[in-house]
mmCIF file of C-alpha atoms in Angstrom:
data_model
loop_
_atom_site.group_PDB
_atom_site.id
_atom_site.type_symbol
_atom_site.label_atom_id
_atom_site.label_comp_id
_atom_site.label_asym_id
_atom_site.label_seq_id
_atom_site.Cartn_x
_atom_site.Cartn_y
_atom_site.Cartn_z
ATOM 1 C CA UNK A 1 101.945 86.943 110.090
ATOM 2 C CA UNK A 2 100.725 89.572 112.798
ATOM 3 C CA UNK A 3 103.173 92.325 114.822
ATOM 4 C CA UNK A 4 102.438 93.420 117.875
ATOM 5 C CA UNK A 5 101.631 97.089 117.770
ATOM 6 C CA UNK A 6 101.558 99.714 120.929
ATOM 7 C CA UNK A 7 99.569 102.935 120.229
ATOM 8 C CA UNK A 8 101.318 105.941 121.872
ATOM 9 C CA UNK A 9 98.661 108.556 120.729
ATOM 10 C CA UNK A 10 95.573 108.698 118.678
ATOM 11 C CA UNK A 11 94.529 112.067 118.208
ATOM 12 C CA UNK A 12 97.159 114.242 116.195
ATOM 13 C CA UNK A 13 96.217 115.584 113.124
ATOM 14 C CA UNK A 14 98.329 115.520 110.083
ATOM 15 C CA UNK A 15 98.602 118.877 109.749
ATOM 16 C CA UNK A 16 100.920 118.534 112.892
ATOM 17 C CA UNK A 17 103.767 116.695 110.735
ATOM 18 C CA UNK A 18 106.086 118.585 108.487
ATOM 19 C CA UNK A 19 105.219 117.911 104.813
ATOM 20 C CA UNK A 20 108.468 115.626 103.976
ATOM 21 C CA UNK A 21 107.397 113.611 106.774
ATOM 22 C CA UNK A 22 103.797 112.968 105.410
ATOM 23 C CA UNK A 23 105.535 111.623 102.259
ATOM 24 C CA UNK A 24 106.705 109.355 103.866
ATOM 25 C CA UNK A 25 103.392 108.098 106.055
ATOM 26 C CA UNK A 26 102.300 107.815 101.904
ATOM 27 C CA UNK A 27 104.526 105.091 101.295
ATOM 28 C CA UNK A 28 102.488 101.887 100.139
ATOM 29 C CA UNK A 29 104.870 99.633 102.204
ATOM 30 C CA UNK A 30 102.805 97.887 105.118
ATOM 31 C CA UNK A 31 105.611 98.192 107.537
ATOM 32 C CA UNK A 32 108.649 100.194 107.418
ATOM 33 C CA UNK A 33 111.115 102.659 109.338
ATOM 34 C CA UNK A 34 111.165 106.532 108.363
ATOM 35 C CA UNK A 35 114.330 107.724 109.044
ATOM 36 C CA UNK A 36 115.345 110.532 106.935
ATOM 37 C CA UNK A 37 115.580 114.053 107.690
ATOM 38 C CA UNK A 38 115.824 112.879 111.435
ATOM 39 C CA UNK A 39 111.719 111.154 111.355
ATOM 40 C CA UNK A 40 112.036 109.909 114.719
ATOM 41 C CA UNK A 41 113.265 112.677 117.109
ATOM 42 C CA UNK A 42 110.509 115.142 115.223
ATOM 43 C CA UNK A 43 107.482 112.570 115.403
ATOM 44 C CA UNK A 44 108.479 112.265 119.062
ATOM 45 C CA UNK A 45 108.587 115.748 119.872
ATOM 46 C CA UNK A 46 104.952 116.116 118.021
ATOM 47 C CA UNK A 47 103.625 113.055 120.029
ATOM 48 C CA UNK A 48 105.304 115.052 123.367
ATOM 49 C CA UNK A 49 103.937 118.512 122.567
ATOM 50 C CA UNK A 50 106.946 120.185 121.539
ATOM 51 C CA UNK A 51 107.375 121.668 117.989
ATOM 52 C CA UNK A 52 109.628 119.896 116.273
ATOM 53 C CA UNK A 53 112.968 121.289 114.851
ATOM 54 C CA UNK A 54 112.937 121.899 111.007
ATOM 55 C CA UNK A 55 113.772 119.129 108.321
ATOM 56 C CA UNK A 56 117.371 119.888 107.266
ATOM 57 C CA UNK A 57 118.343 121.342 104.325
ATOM 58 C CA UNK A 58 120.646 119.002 101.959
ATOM 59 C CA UNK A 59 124.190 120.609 100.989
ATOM 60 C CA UNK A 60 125.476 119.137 98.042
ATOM 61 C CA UNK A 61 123.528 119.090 95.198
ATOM 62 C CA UNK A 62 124.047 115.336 95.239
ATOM 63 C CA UNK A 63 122.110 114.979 98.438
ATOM 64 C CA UNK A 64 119.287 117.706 97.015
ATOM 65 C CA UNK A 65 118.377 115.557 94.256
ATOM 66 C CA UNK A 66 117.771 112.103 96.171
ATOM 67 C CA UNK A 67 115.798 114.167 98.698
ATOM 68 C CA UNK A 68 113.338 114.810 95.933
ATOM 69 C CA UNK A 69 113.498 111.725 94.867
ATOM 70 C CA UNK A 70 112.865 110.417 98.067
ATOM 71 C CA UNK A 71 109.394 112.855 98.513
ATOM 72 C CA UNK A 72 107.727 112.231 95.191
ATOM 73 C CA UNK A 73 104.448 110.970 96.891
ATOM 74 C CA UNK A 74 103.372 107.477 96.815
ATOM 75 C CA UNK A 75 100.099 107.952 97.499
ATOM 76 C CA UNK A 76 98.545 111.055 94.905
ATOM 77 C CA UNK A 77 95.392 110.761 96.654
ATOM 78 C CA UNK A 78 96.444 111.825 100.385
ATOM 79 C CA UNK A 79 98.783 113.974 98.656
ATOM 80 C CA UNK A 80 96.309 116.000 97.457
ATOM 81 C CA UNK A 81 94.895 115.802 100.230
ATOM 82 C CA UNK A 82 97.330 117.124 102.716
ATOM 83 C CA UNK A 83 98.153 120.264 100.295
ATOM 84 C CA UNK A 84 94.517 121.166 99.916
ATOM 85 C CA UNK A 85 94.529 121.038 103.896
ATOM 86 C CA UNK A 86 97.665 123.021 104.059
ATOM 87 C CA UNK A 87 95.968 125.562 101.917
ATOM 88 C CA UNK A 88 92.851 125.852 103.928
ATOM 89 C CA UNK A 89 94.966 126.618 107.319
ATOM 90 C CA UNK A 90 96.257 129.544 105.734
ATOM 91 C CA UNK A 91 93.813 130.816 103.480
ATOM 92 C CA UNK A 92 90.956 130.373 105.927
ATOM 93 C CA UNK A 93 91.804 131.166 109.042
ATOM 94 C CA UNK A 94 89.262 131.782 112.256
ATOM 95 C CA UNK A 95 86.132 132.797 111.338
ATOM 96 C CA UNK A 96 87.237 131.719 107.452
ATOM 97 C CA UNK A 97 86.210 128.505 108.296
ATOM 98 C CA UNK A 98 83.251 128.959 109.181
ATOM 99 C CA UNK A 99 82.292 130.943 105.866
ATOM 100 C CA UNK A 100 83.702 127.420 104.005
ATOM 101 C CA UNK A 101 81.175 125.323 105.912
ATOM 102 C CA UNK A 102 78.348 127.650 105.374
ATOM 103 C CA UNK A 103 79.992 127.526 101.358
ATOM 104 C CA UNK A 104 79.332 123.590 101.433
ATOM 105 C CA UNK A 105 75.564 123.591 102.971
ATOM 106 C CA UNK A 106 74.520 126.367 100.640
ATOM 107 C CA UNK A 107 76.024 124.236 98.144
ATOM 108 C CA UNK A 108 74.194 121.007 99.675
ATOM 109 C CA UNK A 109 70.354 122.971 99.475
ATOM 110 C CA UNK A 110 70.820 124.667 102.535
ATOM 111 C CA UNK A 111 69.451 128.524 103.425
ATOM 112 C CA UNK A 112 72.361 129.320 106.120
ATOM 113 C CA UNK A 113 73.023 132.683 108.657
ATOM 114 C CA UNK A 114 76.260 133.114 109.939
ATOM 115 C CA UNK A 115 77.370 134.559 112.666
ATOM 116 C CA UNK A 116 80.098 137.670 112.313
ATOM 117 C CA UNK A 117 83.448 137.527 113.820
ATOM 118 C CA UNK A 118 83.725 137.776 117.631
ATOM 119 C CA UNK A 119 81.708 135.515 120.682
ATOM 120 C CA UNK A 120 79.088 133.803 118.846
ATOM 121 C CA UNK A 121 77.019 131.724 121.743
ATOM 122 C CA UNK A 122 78.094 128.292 120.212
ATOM 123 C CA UNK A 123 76.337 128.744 117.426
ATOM 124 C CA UNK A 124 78.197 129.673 114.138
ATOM 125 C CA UNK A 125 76.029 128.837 111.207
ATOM 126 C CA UNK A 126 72.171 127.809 111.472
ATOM 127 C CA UNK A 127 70.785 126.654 108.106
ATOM 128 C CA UNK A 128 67.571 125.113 107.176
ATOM 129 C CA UNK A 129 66.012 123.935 103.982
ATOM 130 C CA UNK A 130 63.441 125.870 101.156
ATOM 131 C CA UNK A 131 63.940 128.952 100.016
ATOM 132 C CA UNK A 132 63.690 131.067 103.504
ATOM 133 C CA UNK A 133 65.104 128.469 105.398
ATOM 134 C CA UNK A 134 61.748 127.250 107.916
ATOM 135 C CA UNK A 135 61.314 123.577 106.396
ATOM 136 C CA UNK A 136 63.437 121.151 108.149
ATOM 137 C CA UNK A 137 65.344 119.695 109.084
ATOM 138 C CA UNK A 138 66.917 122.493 111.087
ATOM 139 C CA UNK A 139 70.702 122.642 111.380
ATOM 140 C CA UNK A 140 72.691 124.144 114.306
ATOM 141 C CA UNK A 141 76.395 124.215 113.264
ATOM 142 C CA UNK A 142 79.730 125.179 115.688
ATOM 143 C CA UNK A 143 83.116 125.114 114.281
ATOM 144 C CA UNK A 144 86.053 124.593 115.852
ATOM 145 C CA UNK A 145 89.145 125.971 113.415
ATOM 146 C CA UNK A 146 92.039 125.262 116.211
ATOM 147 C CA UNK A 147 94.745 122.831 115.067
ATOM 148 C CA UNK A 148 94.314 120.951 118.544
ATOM 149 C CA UNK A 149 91.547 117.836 118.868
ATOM 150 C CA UNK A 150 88.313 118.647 120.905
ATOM 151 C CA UNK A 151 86.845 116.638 123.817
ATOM 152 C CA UNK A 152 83.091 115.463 124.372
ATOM 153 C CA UNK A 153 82.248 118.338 126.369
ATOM 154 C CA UNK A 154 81.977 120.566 123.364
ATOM 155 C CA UNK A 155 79.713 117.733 122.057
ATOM 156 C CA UNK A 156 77.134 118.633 124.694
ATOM 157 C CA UNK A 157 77.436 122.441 124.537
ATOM 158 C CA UNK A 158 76.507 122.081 120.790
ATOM 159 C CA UNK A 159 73.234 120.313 122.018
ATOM 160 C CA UNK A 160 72.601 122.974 124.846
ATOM 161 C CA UNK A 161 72.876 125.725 121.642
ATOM 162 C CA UNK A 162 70.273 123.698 119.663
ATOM 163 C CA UNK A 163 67.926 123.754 121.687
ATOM 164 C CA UNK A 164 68.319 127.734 121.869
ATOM 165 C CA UNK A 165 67.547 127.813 118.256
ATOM 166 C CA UNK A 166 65.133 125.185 117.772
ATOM 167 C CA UNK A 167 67.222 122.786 115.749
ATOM 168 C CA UNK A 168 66.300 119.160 115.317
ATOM 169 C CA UNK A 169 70.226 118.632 113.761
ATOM 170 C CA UNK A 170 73.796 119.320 114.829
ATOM 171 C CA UNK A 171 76.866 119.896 113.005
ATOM 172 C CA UNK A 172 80.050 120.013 114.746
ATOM 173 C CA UNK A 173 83.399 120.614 112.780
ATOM 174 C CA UNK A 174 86.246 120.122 114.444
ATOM 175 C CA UNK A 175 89.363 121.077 112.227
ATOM 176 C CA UNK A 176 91.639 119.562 115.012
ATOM 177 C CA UNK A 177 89.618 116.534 115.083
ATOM 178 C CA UNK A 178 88.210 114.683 118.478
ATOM 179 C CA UNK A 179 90.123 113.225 121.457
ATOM 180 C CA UNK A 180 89.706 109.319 121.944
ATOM 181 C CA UNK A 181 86.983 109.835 124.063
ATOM 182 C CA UNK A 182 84.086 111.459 121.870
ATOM 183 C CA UNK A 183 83.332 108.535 119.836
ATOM 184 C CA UNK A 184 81.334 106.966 122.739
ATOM 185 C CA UNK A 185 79.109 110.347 123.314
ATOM 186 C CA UNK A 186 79.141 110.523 119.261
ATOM 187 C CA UNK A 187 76.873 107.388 119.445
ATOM 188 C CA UNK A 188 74.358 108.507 122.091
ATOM 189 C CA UNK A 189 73.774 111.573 119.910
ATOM 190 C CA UNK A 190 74.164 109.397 116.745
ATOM 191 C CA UNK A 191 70.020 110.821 115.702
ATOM 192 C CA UNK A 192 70.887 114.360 116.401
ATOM 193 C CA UNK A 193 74.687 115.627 115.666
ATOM 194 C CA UNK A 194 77.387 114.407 112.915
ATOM 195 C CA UNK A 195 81.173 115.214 113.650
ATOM 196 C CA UNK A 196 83.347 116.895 110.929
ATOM 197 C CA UNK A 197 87.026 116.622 111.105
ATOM 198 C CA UNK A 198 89.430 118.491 108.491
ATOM 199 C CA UNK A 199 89.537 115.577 106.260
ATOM 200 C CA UNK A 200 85.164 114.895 106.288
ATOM 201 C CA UNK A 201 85.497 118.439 105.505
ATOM 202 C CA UNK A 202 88.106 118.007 102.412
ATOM 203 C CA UNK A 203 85.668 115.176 101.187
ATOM 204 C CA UNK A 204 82.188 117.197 101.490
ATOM 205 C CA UNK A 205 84.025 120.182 99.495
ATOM 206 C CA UNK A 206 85.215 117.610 97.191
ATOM 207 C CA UNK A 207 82.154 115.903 96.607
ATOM 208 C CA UNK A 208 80.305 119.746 95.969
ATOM 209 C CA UNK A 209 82.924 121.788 94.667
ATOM 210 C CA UNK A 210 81.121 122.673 91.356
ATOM 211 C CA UNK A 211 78.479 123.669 93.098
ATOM 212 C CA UNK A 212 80.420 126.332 95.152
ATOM 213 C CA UNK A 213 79.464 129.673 94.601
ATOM 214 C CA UNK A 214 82.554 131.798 92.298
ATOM 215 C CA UNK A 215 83.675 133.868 94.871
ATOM 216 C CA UNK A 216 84.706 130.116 96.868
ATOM 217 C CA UNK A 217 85.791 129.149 94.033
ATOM 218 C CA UNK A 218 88.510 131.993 92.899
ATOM 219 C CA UNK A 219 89.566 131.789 97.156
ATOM 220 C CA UNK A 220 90.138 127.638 96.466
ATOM 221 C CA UNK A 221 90.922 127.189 93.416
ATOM 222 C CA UNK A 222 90.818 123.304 92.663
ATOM 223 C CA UNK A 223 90.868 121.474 89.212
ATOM 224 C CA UNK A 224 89.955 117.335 89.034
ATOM 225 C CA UNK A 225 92.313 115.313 87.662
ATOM 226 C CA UNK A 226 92.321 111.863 86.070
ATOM 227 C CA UNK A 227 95.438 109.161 86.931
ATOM 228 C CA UNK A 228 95.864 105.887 85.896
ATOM 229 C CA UNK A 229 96.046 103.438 88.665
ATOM 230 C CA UNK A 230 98.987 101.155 89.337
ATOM 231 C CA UNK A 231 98.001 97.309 88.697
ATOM 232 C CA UNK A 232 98.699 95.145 91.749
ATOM 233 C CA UNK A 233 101.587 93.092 90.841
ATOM 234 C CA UNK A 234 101.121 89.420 90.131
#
């Protein structure tokens, strides 16, 4: 029971995809065919380059309700998910995200400086543990906020800028995520630099959100939720 399967791209980001189409990459069906609000012409002119033309709007009021039947979310979890990420590419813009990464390694034990707005050197944030920040191990973090996937060359620059700071660590976060290629150079620096994408991100602010200082907080407002968990059918 295997289907052949031919990969036209890799490296797009969700955020690229219009929300009603994410609903529908939540379905819990292995294999099907997402055709509504014309699926196929906009994922193609994502996977081309091209911005995609605007889901259409439903005229009778008929048609308005099964569209939102047809986007309650399957899958609560990435639905979250994609909302919170929505959130963060307006609320934190540029240089914002920057100030949320140095929000999650303060939160994490870190002592962090971060650079102001404008040409930074590659280096954004450089942290280090104890109270002033000189115990290791010493962090040298760039971040990338562009919507677009980065390639390994960035990957190297980052390790050019720590050793101009004396950092034994790396950080790069990459809202756009990596190209196909960066995984290979990823594992030659695998002792020295981590990759962030958007969604590593999500999960570290996730995983320290209580811990966020208010003023992060009141900017992202989050609140955890408990749901009860479909049982796999017989």
């Amino acid at each position: 029971h295997t289907r052949p399967v031919k990969w036209l791209k890799t490296d797009i980001p969700r955020s690229a995809f219009d929300q009603d189409i994410l609903y529908s990459f939540g379905a819990f069906m292995t294999v099907c065919q997402i055709s509504r609000n014309n699926a196929e012409a906009r994922i193609k002119a994502v996977l081309e380059g091209k911005k995609p033309a605007a889901p259409p709007i439903s005229q009778s009021s008929e048609a308005d309700q099964t569209d939102i039947e047809e986007t309650v979310p399957t899958d609560i979890p990435q639905y979250a998910e994609d909302r919170i990420r929505e959130f963060i590419e307006q609320k934190f813009k540029g240089h914002g995200l920057s100030r949320l990464v140095d929000a999650v390694l303060i939160a994490t034990g870190y002592t962090t400086a971060v650079s102001p707005p404008g040409p930074d050197g590659g280096v954004d944030i450089v942290a280090g543990r104890g109270p002033m920040g000189f115990d290791p191990p010493r962090l040298c973090v760039q971040v990338k906020s562009g919507s677009g996937p980065v390639n390994p060359e960035i990957i190297q620059r980052l390790h050019g800028s720590m050793k101009g700071v004396s950092a034994e660590q790396g950080l790069l976060v990459s809202w756009g995520g990596f190209n196909s290629k960066v995984p290979t150079e990823e594992r030659s620096q695998f002792f020295s630099i981590r990759l962030w994408d958007s969604g590593d991100l999500i999960q570290a602010l996730l995983e320290n959100y209580e811990k966020l200082s208010s003023d992060i907080k009141a900017e992202l407002p989050l609140k955890r939720i408990w749901v009860l968990v479909p049982s796999p059918a017989p």
